[in-house]
XYZ file of C-alpha atoms in Angstrom:
670
model
C 30.275 -14.315 -70.521
C 32.815 -15.027 -67.940
C 35.780 -17.553 -68.359
C 34.742 -20.779 -66.670
C 31.562 -21.586 -68.272
C 31.917 -23.579 -71.417
C 28.282 -24.066 -72.497
C 27.360 -22.822 -75.798
C 30.124 -20.293 -76.472
C 33.483 -20.809 -78.129
C 36.654 -20.431 -76.282
C 39.246 -18.263 -78.414
C 43.006 -18.334 -78.107
C 45.609 -16.035 -79.582
C 48.821 -17.366 -80.828
C 51.978 -16.776 -78.487
C 55.578 -17.981 -78.715
C 54.976 -20.519 -76.085
C 51.760 -22.091 -77.821
C 53.230 -25.455 -78.456
C 54.391 -25.970 -74.942
C 50.810 -25.525 -73.923
C 49.723 -28.104 -76.449
C 51.959 -30.754 -74.684
C 50.518 -29.912 -71.365
C 46.937 -30.298 -72.401
C 47.939 -33.627 -73.908
C 49.356 -34.828 -70.687
C 46.704 -33.517 -68.376
C 43.784 -34.528 -70.644
C 45.226 -37.937 -71.064
C 44.685 -38.074 -74.636
C 46.575 -37.510 -77.885
C 45.577 -34.347 -79.576
C 47.033 -32.653 -82.584
C 46.928 -28.690 -83.188
C 44.962 -29.405 -86.136
C 42.393 -31.305 -84.048
C 42.155 -28.697 -81.361
C 42.551 -25.418 -83.326
C 41.380 -23.855 -86.531
C 42.393 -20.301 -87.777
C 39.300 -17.919 -87.831
C 38.489 -15.953 -90.777
C 39.502 -12.625 -88.904
C 43.143 -13.363 -89.051
C 45.782 -15.971 -88.036
C 46.144 -14.699 -84.511
C 42.763 -15.796 -83.321
C 42.228 -19.472 -82.926
C 39.049 -21.347 -82.011
C 38.866 -24.290 -79.659
C 36.688 -26.966 -81.150
C 37.788 -30.044 -79.475
C 36.104 -28.787 -76.446
C 32.875 -29.813 -77.762
C 33.588 -33.441 -77.311
C 35.743 -32.966 -74.156
C 34.064 -34.019 -70.814
C 33.196 -31.452 -68.300
C 35.953 -32.447 -65.952
C 38.251 -31.855 -68.877
C 36.991 -28.611 -69.666
C 37.254 -27.563 -65.892
C 41.024 -28.806 -65.878
C 41.677 -27.021 -68.996
C 40.264 -23.697 -67.695
C 42.242 -24.200 -64.561
C 45.366 -24.694 -66.490
C 45.034 -21.430 -68.394
C 44.055 -19.397 -65.489
C 47.428 -17.883 -65.268
C 46.975 -16.604 -68.816
C 43.831 -14.715 -68.648
C 44.823 -12.686 -71.818
C 44.816 -15.962 -73.845
C 41.213 -16.438 -73.254
C 38.141 -14.423 -74.172
C 34.536 -15.341 -74.731
C 32.918 -15.038 -78.095
C 29.134 -14.712 -78.202
C 27.457 -16.411 -81.072
C 25.819 -14.006 -83.603
C 22.454 -15.185 -82.688
C 23.134 -14.063 -79.162
C 24.615 -10.858 -79.577
C 22.732 -7.842 -78.500
C 22.040 -5.214 -80.734
C 24.447 -2.278 -80.857
C 23.178 1.208 -81.500
C 23.901 2.836 -84.794
C 22.527 6.235 -83.916
C 22.909 7.939 -80.500
C 21.588 11.267 -79.707
C 22.403 13.602 -76.965
C 23.109 17.216 -76.620
C 21.257 19.518 -74.466
C 19.695 19.747 -71.252
C 19.131 20.961 -67.747
C 16.800 17.931 -67.561
C 16.812 16.265 -64.173
C 16.793 12.689 -65.542
C 19.728 11.040 -67.503
C 17.758 10.209 -70.654
C 17.979 8.282 -73.701
C 16.279 7.769 -77.040
C 16.774 4.321 -78.485
C 15.429 3.059 -81.821
C 16.039 -0.311 -83.033
C 14.683 -0.401 -86.487
C 14.080 -3.118 -89.149
C 15.422 -2.468 -92.482
C 12.767 -1.092 -94.886
C 11.872 -3.473 -97.488
C 12.316 -2.461 -101.176
C 15.170 -0.640 -102.770
C 15.778 3.217 -102.520
C 18.748 4.623 -103.884
C 20.357 8.135 -104.073
C 23.702 9.480 -105.470
C 25.495 11.535 -103.101
C 29.259 12.385 -102.716
C 30.733 10.474 -99.843
C 33.235 12.004 -97.531
C 35.983 9.768 -96.260
C 36.832 8.920 -92.714
C 40.479 9.312 -91.255
C 42.553 6.273 -92.046
C 44.122 3.980 -89.386
C 47.639 2.785 -89.939
C 47.854 0.295 -92.419
C 44.684 1.289 -94.042
C 44.419 1.691 -97.810
C 43.289 5.046 -99.218
C 39.659 5.454 -99.907
C 39.061 6.988 -103.236
C 35.956 9.507 -103.515
C 32.898 7.769 -104.548
C 29.202 7.695 -104.456
C 26.951 6.468 -101.537
C 23.972 4.598 -102.621
C 21.008 4.220 -100.070
C 19.418 1.026 -100.413
C 17.734 -1.600 -98.266
C 18.707 -5.311 -97.832
C 22.348 -6.714 -97.127
C 23.979 -6.861 -94.022
C 26.068 -4.333 -92.074
C 29.639 -5.398 -92.698
C 32.805 -4.131 -91.422
C 36.193 -4.636 -93.182
C 38.610 -7.292 -91.286
C 40.615 -5.558 -88.881
C 39.121 -2.128 -89.533
C 36.490 -1.691 -86.887
C 33.202 0.325 -87.227
C 32.993 3.979 -88.498
C 31.461 6.421 -85.628
C 30.321 9.897 -86.214
C 29.741 12.510 -83.507
C 27.533 15.282 -84.482
C 28.235 18.599 -82.665
C 31.698 19.787 -81.040
C 30.391 21.040 -77.739
C 31.416 19.585 -74.578
C 29.132 16.497 -75.004
C 30.525 15.853 -78.337
C 33.987 16.085 -77.219
C 33.452 14.084 -74.211
C 31.961 11.355 -76.171
C 34.890 11.405 -78.847
C 37.354 11.311 -75.870
C 35.763 8.236 -74.504
C 35.578 6.361 -77.920
C 39.205 7.387 -78.738
C 40.402 5.604 -75.589
C 38.941 2.322 -76.959
C 41.026 0.493 -79.609
C 37.694 -0.620 -81.359
C 36.914 2.860 -82.543
C 39.907 3.880 -84.700
C 37.535 5.340 -87.362
C 36.155 8.439 -85.577
C 34.923 12.002 -86.701
C 33.464 14.931 -84.987
C 31.337 17.094 -87.317
C 31.200 20.628 -85.906
C 28.860 23.015 -87.559
C 30.983 26.163 -86.744
C 34.543 27.223 -86.943
C 35.330 26.442 -83.179
C 34.779 23.639 -80.587
C 33.074 24.232 -77.160
C 29.490 24.911 -78.046
C 28.273 27.205 -75.311
C 31.317 27.092 -73.622
C 33.042 30.137 -75.089
C 35.619 32.217 -73.590
C 36.854 35.199 -75.293
C 39.842 37.771 -74.848
C 38.126 41.155 -74.375
C 38.750 44.259 -72.212
C 42.325 43.251 -71.590
C 41.332 39.915 -70.132
C 38.990 36.735 -70.621
C 35.511 36.859 -70.267
C 32.864 33.974 -70.313
C 30.361 34.501 -73.202
C 28.808 31.173 -72.290
C 29.487 28.926 -69.195
C 30.809 30.943 -66.419
C 31.006 29.178 -62.859
C 31.307 25.480 -61.678
C 28.541 25.265 -59.288
C 29.175 22.558 -56.597
C 32.759 22.369 -57.189
C 33.411 19.270 -55.180
C 34.531 15.622 -55.757
C 30.945 14.553 -56.937
C 31.084 17.005 -59.745
C 32.570 15.558 -62.907
C 33.524 18.943 -64.452
C 35.306 19.822 -61.295
C 37.344 16.740 -61.459
C 38.131 17.148 -64.968
C 39.306 20.886 -64.160
C 41.474 19.919 -61.260
C 42.763 16.941 -63.445
C 43.967 19.382 -66.088
C 45.294 22.054 -63.555
C 42.727 24.726 -64.758
C 41.657 26.000 -61.290
C 43.018 28.087 -58.572
C 44.339 27.032 -55.126
C 41.230 28.337 -53.366
C 38.876 26.478 -55.500
C 40.955 23.065 -54.823
C 40.881 23.701 -51.066
C 39.243 21.183 -49.140
C 37.446 24.009 -47.099
C 35.892 25.482 -50.463
C 34.477 22.067 -51.467
C 32.635 21.709 -48.131
C 30.852 24.714 -48.150
C 27.174 24.247 -48.334
C 25.367 26.882 -50.544
C 22.049 25.186 -50.898
C 22.280 25.776 -54.792
C 20.997 29.410 -54.265
C 22.614 32.644 -55.538
C 24.456 34.749 -52.821
C 23.301 37.850 -51.461
C 24.195 41.075 -53.354
C 26.889 43.482 -52.138
C 24.700 46.424 -52.912
C 20.956 46.823 -54.016
C 19.791 49.694 -56.119
C 15.985 50.638 -56.467
C 14.767 52.350 -59.634
C 14.088 55.479 -57.701
C 17.677 56.049 -57.249
C 18.110 55.068 -53.603
C 19.952 52.060 -52.038
C 17.668 49.344 -50.584
C 18.406 47.907 -47.140
C 20.624 44.687 -47.399
C 18.821 43.458 -44.301
C 15.503 43.698 -46.102
C 16.827 41.997 -49.096
C 18.231 39.104 -46.812
C 14.867 38.903 -45.203
C 13.260 38.400 -48.607
C 15.791 35.995 -50.020
C 15.517 33.945 -46.998
C 11.753 33.620 -47.642
C 12.090 33.001 -51.314
C 14.845 30.382 -51.106
C 12.852 28.511 -48.356
C 9.846 28.335 -50.597
C 12.017 27.134 -53.359
C 13.375 24.371 -51.039
C 9.678 23.452 -50.316
C 9.036 22.885 -53.915
C 11.128 19.790 -53.683
C 8.669 18.072 -51.451
C 6.437 17.498 -54.366
C 8.609 14.988 -56.029
C 6.663 11.930 -54.963
C 3.161 13.603 -55.209
C 0.740 11.963 -57.558
C -0.855 15.385 -58.416
C 0.405 18.940 -57.694
C -1.787 21.917 -57.364
C -1.004 24.354 -58.609
C 1.198 22.583 -61.478
C 3.990 25.138 -61.665
C 6.856 26.318 -59.411
C 5.926 29.934 -60.175
C 2.182 29.537 -59.228
C 3.200 27.473 -56.081
C 5.555 30.507 -54.982
C 3.155 33.160 -55.708
C 0.422 31.268 -53.650
C 2.749 31.004 -50.585
C 3.911 34.762 -50.891
C 0.263 35.800 -50.751
C -0.038 33.756 -47.414
C 3.006 35.310 -45.992
C 1.808 38.870 -47.000
C -1.154 38.429 -44.678
C 1.393 38.620 -41.631
C 3.310 41.663 -42.934
C 2.504 44.697 -40.770
C 4.884 47.410 -42.545
C 3.648 50.333 -44.235
C 2.456 50.004 -47.941
C 5.674 51.436 -49.307
C 7.567 48.824 -47.625
C 5.492 45.940 -48.672
C 5.735 47.399 -52.339
C 9.515 47.167 -51.881
C 9.277 43.715 -50.549
C 7.309 42.379 -53.544
C 9.769 44.227 -55.859
C 12.765 42.470 -54.119
C 10.912 39.289 -54.481
C 10.196 39.985 -58.321
C 14.037 40.271 -58.783
C 14.478 36.848 -57.188
C 12.088 35.389 -59.623
C 14.093 36.819 -62.380
C 17.111 35.323 -60.835
C 15.373 32.039 -60.780
C 14.515 32.215 -64.510
C 18.250 32.845 -65.296
C 19.052 29.772 -63.134
C 16.304 27.668 -64.862
C 16.604 29.013 -68.343
C 13.120 29.913 -68.646
C 10.940 32.909 -69.443
C 8.682 32.483 -66.298
C 8.701 30.191 -63.443
C 5.108 29.706 -64.300
C 6.355 27.510 -67.229
C 8.338 25.179 -64.979
C 6.519 22.192 -63.800
C 6.411 21.747 -59.926
C 6.617 18.140 -59.346
C 9.833 17.160 -61.248
C 11.568 20.288 -59.829
C 12.374 18.111 -56.615
C 14.647 15.844 -58.870
C 17.288 18.489 -58.540
C 20.121 17.846 -56.069
C 22.880 20.211 -54.828
C 26.538 19.427 -54.536
C 28.642 21.056 -52.047
C 31.153 23.781 -52.669
C 31.417 27.526 -53.358
C 31.019 28.513 -56.867
C 34.413 28.852 -58.671
C 35.454 30.076 -62.167
C 38.513 29.117 -64.387
C 41.215 31.683 -64.104
C 42.220 31.359 -67.876
C 38.793 30.673 -69.222
C 36.346 27.923 -69.157
C 37.344 26.937 -72.658
C 40.515 25.774 -71.325
C 38.556 22.609 -70.491
C 37.482 21.880 -73.879
C 40.918 22.726 -75.261
C 42.289 20.102 -73.013
C 39.744 17.531 -74.179
C 40.489 18.664 -77.918
C 44.273 18.126 -77.431
C 43.591 14.532 -76.290
C 41.895 13.632 -79.330
C 43.793 12.233 -82.357
C 44.704 14.564 -85.164
C 42.026 15.089 -87.880
C 39.248 13.661 -85.823
C 37.553 17.243 -85.802
C 36.013 18.491 -88.800
C 34.836 22.117 -88.535
C 32.307 24.193 -90.526
C 30.467 20.992 -91.288
C 26.821 21.641 -90.323
C 24.611 18.610 -90.634
C 21.236 18.689 -92.617
C 19.891 15.388 -92.370
C 20.474 12.206 -90.451
C 19.150 9.228 -92.515
C 18.703 6.343 -90.097
C 16.418 3.962 -91.867
C 17.871 1.879 -94.526
C 21.250 0.328 -95.407
C 23.731 2.587 -97.110
C 26.543 1.719 -99.387
C 29.815 3.341 -100.499
C 31.569 2.870 -103.694
C 34.965 2.953 -102.004
C 33.783 -0.027 -99.595
C 32.159 -2.386 -101.835
C 30.193 -5.187 -100.131
C 29.891 -3.082 -96.994
C 26.682 -1.495 -95.856
C 26.008 1.240 -93.041
C 22.787 1.749 -91.047
C 23.248 5.507 -90.882
C 24.082 8.343 -93.548
C 24.756 11.872 -92.196
C 24.038 14.298 -94.974
C 25.641 17.786 -94.519
C 24.604 21.180 -95.705
C 27.478 21.360 -98.334
C 26.445 18.049 -99.937
C 28.942 15.762 -98.148
C 27.770 12.433 -96.882
C 29.209 10.419 -94.341
C 28.130 6.850 -94.019
C 28.663 5.160 -90.532
C 27.994 2.312 -88.436
C 27.188 4.452 -85.364
C 26.416 8.192 -84.898
C 26.246 10.091 -81.668
C 24.183 13.270 -82.006
C 25.034 15.951 -79.423
C 23.216 19.059 -80.763
C 21.365 21.452 -78.451
C 17.820 20.889 -77.766
C 16.708 24.295 -79.212
C 18.291 23.402 -82.564
C 16.207 20.154 -82.392
C 13.066 21.964 -81.916
C 13.842 24.183 -84.596
C 14.737 21.512 -87.141
C 12.956 18.458 -85.817
C 10.854 17.838 -89.062
C 13.756 17.847 -91.231
C 16.673 16.555 -89.128
C 15.742 13.006 -89.111
C 14.783 10.908 -92.158
C 12.456 9.178 -91.529
C 10.995 11.327 -88.787
C 11.322 10.032 -85.220
C 8.461 8.295 -83.744
C 5.377 10.471 -82.361
C 6.065 9.866 -78.799
C 9.825 10.948 -79.186
C 8.727 14.116 -81.254
C 6.021 14.874 -78.493
C 8.829 14.675 -75.577
C 11.084 17.022 -77.455
C 8.279 19.506 -78.014
C 7.082 19.462 -74.493
C 10.429 19.769 -72.925
C 11.178 23.486 -72.155
C 14.117 25.566 -73.786
C 14.763 29.075 -72.966
C 17.372 31.774 -73.288
C 19.734 33.316 -70.851
C 22.171 36.038 -72.177
C 24.959 38.083 -70.679
C 25.712 41.743 -71.214
C 29.338 42.869 -70.529
C 29.983 46.652 -69.773
C 33.411 48.120 -69.809
C 34.202 51.068 -67.786
C 37.265 53.370 -67.616
C 36.769 53.802 -63.809
C 34.584 51.803 -61.319
C 31.604 53.638 -59.983
C 31.377 50.683 -57.293
C 33.243 50.039 -54.047
C 36.342 47.932 -54.075
C 34.815 44.949 -52.232
C 31.601 44.943 -54.512
C 30.865 41.694 -56.166
C 27.349 41.789 -57.060
C 24.996 44.660 -57.905
C 21.247 44.115 -57.576
C 18.669 46.042 -59.459
C 15.081 46.403 -57.874
C 12.388 47.816 -59.996
C 9.875 49.187 -57.424
C 6.969 48.987 -59.885
C 7.418 45.444 -60.486
C 5.670 42.648 -58.326
C 5.561 38.696 -58.812
C 1.812 38.948 -58.101
C 1.111 40.919 -61.170
C 0.565 38.903 -64.398
C 0.312 41.873 -66.855
C 3.810 42.433 -68.436
C 4.865 45.701 -70.070
C 5.646 46.054 -73.764
C 9.011 44.569 -74.453
C 10.374 47.580 -76.256
C 9.552 49.819 -73.354
C 10.809 47.737 -70.493
C 12.983 44.601 -71.601
C 15.846 46.083 -69.360
C 13.662 45.543 -66.279
C 14.198 41.744 -66.679
C 17.865 42.347 -66.039
C 18.722 40.911 -62.495
C 21.773 42.896 -61.849
C 25.474 42.869 -62.522
C 28.478 40.816 -61.261
C 31.673 42.349 -61.024
C 34.528 40.689 -62.795
C 38.089 40.733 -61.463
C 39.688 44.007 -62.564
C 41.568 43.596 -65.782
C 44.769 45.581 -66.894
C 43.350 48.876 -67.946
C 39.391 48.300 -67.615
C 36.760 47.318 -65.145
C 33.973 45.061 -66.203
C 30.315 44.435 -65.217
C 28.551 41.393 -66.417
C 24.738 41.512 -66.262
C 22.434 38.512 -66.691
C 18.959 38.654 -68.341
C 16.610 35.706 -69.146
C 13.376 34.891 -71.347
C 11.677 36.806 -74.039
C 13.215 40.057 -72.831
C 16.581 38.407 -73.539
C 15.500 37.361 -77.004
C 14.288 40.803 -77.728
C 17.356 42.413 -76.641
C 19.345 40.318 -79.230
C 17.192 42.040 -81.913
C 18.402 45.561 -80.867
C 21.580 47.202 -82.049
C 24.547 47.398 -79.860
C 24.053 51.068 -79.555
C 20.383 50.805 -78.410
C 21.533 48.298 -75.763
C 24.398 50.457 -74.473
C 22.038 53.410 -74.347
C 19.377 51.719 -72.408
C 21.651 50.468 -69.849
C 23.512 53.673 -69.356
C 20.172 55.210 -68.684
C 19.427 52.188 -66.167
C 22.619 52.732 -64.329
C 22.284 56.434 -63.982
C 18.713 56.040 -62.710
C 19.391 53.459 -60.200
C 22.501 55.112 -58.801
C 20.916 58.374 -58.703
C 23.930 59.759 -60.656
C 22.698 61.246 -63.944
C 26.416 62.367 -64.652
C 27.549 58.600 -64.441
C 30.200 58.184 -67.266
C 28.743 55.855 -70.095
C 30.518 52.490 -70.417
C 33.319 52.748 -73.148
C 32.300 49.448 -74.827
C 29.924 46.573 -74.636
C 29.851 42.855 -75.485
C 26.852 40.685 -75.267
C 25.926 37.064 -75.981
C 23.100 36.126 -78.472
C 22.345 32.432 -77.814
C 18.772 32.628 -79.139
C 19.957 34.034 -82.464
C 22.721 31.315 -82.942
C 21.626 29.112 -85.682
C 23.121 26.024 -84.306
C 22.016 26.753 -80.582
C 18.625 28.506 -80.628
C 18.750 29.219 -77.039
C 20.614 28.557 -73.728
C 19.403 25.372 -71.982
C 16.398 23.351 -71.167
C 13.936 22.744 -68.291
C 11.046 20.410 -67.421
C 8.092 22.567 -68.426
C 4.674 22.347 -67.388
C 3.045 19.524 -69.177
C 6.179 17.351 -69.176
C 7.897 15.319 -66.784
C 10.730 13.072 -66.093
C 8.375 10.389 -67.743
C 9.383 12.030 -71.171
C 12.837 11.152 -70.567
C 11.756 7.720 -69.797
C 9.843 7.493 -73.087
C 12.804 8.638 -74.920
C 14.783 5.634 -73.491
C 12.177 3.123 -74.768
C 13.638 0.942 -77.567
C 11.727 0.938 -80.968
C 9.919 -1.379 -81.895
C 8.930 -1.663 -78.375
C 8.654 -5.372 -78.540
C 12.249 -5.569 -79.933
C 11.088 -7.462 -82.914
C 12.725 -6.871 -86.399
C 15.976 -5.411 -84.852
C 19.169 -6.629 -86.770
C 21.396 -8.985 -85.196
C 25.013 -9.233 -84.986
C 27.679 -6.558 -84.640
C 27.049 -3.830 -85.767
C 23.151 -4.094 -85.500
C 20.092 -2.132 -85.639
C 19.750 1.683 -85.557
C 19.584 3.494 -82.204
C 18.955 7.026 -81.311
C 19.884 7.558 -77.984
C 19.419 10.919 -76.161
C 22.527 11.563 -73.888
C 22.128 15.123 -73.333
C 24.771 17.263 -71.762
C 22.756 18.289 -68.979
C 23.151 21.515 -67.343
C 21.121 20.335 -64.502
C 21.805 16.537 -63.864
C 22.530 14.055 -61.304
C 26.528 14.102 -61.362
C 28.013 11.012 -62.598
C 31.118 9.841 -61.033
C 34.205 9.699 -63.703
C 35.827 6.895 -61.638
C 33.188 4.240 -62.020
C 33.431 1.351 -64.319
C 33.294 2.396 -67.994
C 30.243 0.704 -69.452
C 31.508 1.154 -72.890
C 34.512 -0.943 -71.895
C 32.238 -3.630 -70.247
C 29.979 -3.910 -72.982
C 32.555 -4.031 -75.857
C 33.948 -7.167 -74.306
C 30.699 -9.056 -74.821
C 29.901 -7.522 -78.285
C 26.921 -5.896 -76.693
C 25.671 -2.339 -77.351
C 28.578 -0.282 -77.354
C 27.394 3.327 -77.634
C 24.760 3.135 -75.148
C 26.591 4.812 -72.249
C 25.628 8.102 -70.434
C 28.077 11.034 -70.897
C 28.876 12.758 -67.752
C 29.481 16.114 -69.329
C 27.428 19.291 -68.777
C 27.101 21.437 -71.580
C 26.719 25.001 -70.361
C 24.849 27.814 -72.139
C 25.489 31.679 -71.494
C 23.936 32.736 -68.182
C 23.440 31.009 -64.725
C 24.260 27.547 -65.331
C 25.446 25.141 -63.056
C 27.333 21.840 -63.339
C 27.524 18.617 -61.315
C 24.184 18.963 -59.162
C 20.845 18.197 -59.951
C 20.602 21.975 -59.727
C 24.026 21.860 -61.652
C 24.082 25.300 -63.152
C 26.827 27.325 -64.769
C 26.195 30.995 -64.506
């Protein structure tokens, strides 16, 4: 409520040295004799906060006069919403993954379950704020009933589950607000950053996870952060670079090799790329369509290609080569979308992607510099590593022996037996992890519509394979090597056995900037072939790719790479893949379902601050509408009125290994 309306809310004043002169001015201007005891009484939270109770019997003119008198001192006044008017703050916010086009949330307001239930578990302690007394180890009892209490002057306990960029971004914003002095981030692994992972290898830095910023311009929040922290080069920061329009498409290769060992005409490659990307652009026209036939992006593209083939006049070999080039472009789009096949990607929601201007750029010292800077901004001891979460108990009221009389709406149970009671929890785990552990990660289970949404939304794998050479076999100006398999066509539905042809899904190689004493190629591969690759030994992968390079270059004596490094995002237990997409059978409506509060009628939710439980999905989207970092922070706005304090959208993109983008609707970071 704004200062100036004095209906049913109370006005609070804070003591200042010039408090008594103000009393005298009130007495003169109000024309009545008021004593401080009549006008003010200390509130239970401390002597500094005072409540104006005499206003209840003052006239409207007197109220307006008092407010005008205090206008030069806005910090004296704040509104206090009565408990019965306070909105329900979330206790559990869930966000993590996604290339999902819509920013989406899961909100669950739940009533307390009737009847007691108790469980003895060791309780981990939170970092103490200055002046707090030590909290001895104790037990946490889970039971219903009671109210959620916060010790005077201490503020709520907040947990962030997951230390990827989404979790770090949430923690950074929370730490900036004085109300959240009791914060911890639980990270399952020994490092922060999630799928942003830079490694020192081959004498330089390579990106095992997120690689590029796509659409690096002022509308891209990741670009803004990178520029703020001084992590980008002069070219990437130039206005000229930010204005380049790429259409969100991968650039043409420097050289194209066919599986027969000959070079493919770059003019033919450009012709097929122009056709393919024009069809990709057409898919966005189905955004407002009530029904789409066919339902998937892949089926639509193949239907249009068949129509174009009717006008091809070349010989059969050239037509076959055209289809092989198009198959490579299909595989590129699989890497971009994080899917096994474009037949799995829904057509109608595909148009929700938008593209930001700017020529893709990288981090000279590694993408992980971004998460390192965010980490450095957090208070000491906020991060807790090697602390995988087993179950989040969100239904009930939990108590802690070290905090008698205080109850918590959420209890986070870790795999090592530690338990963290909290008033609010933000969950930022990848969608792949949620899909794998959905039946056990939440207790009680999430409602059916939420579970179905998680299961319907697609989640795929995109991996990188780095090959180190002592000497380059490519030209000095080469940046991108395309590999075209002449026996492959997007119009053929039959796929060869994975063990015999997994490497045919490889779209080619990008040439990394030369390191001190080595030259490195980075290959991309998506889908089931990518997951199969993870099951092979390093020797098998290196042998297969050496044979591929010798075959396509037509040089059987090509020296083998001297070393190899690869990502394995599907095998990573706390990731289980790279990033998500809107699959056939799902839509943006699934994100809307996830945003609906439970119970849907709002009855039974707890009141006051903090209130009922909330599960809110704020995924770190790889493909998302970019959110400006300069806009008003809803966290600050809602805290002022004791409203939902954790229901804000995190403008971070968590980027898996592979072609991913940040900042556009088609935000991808390769």
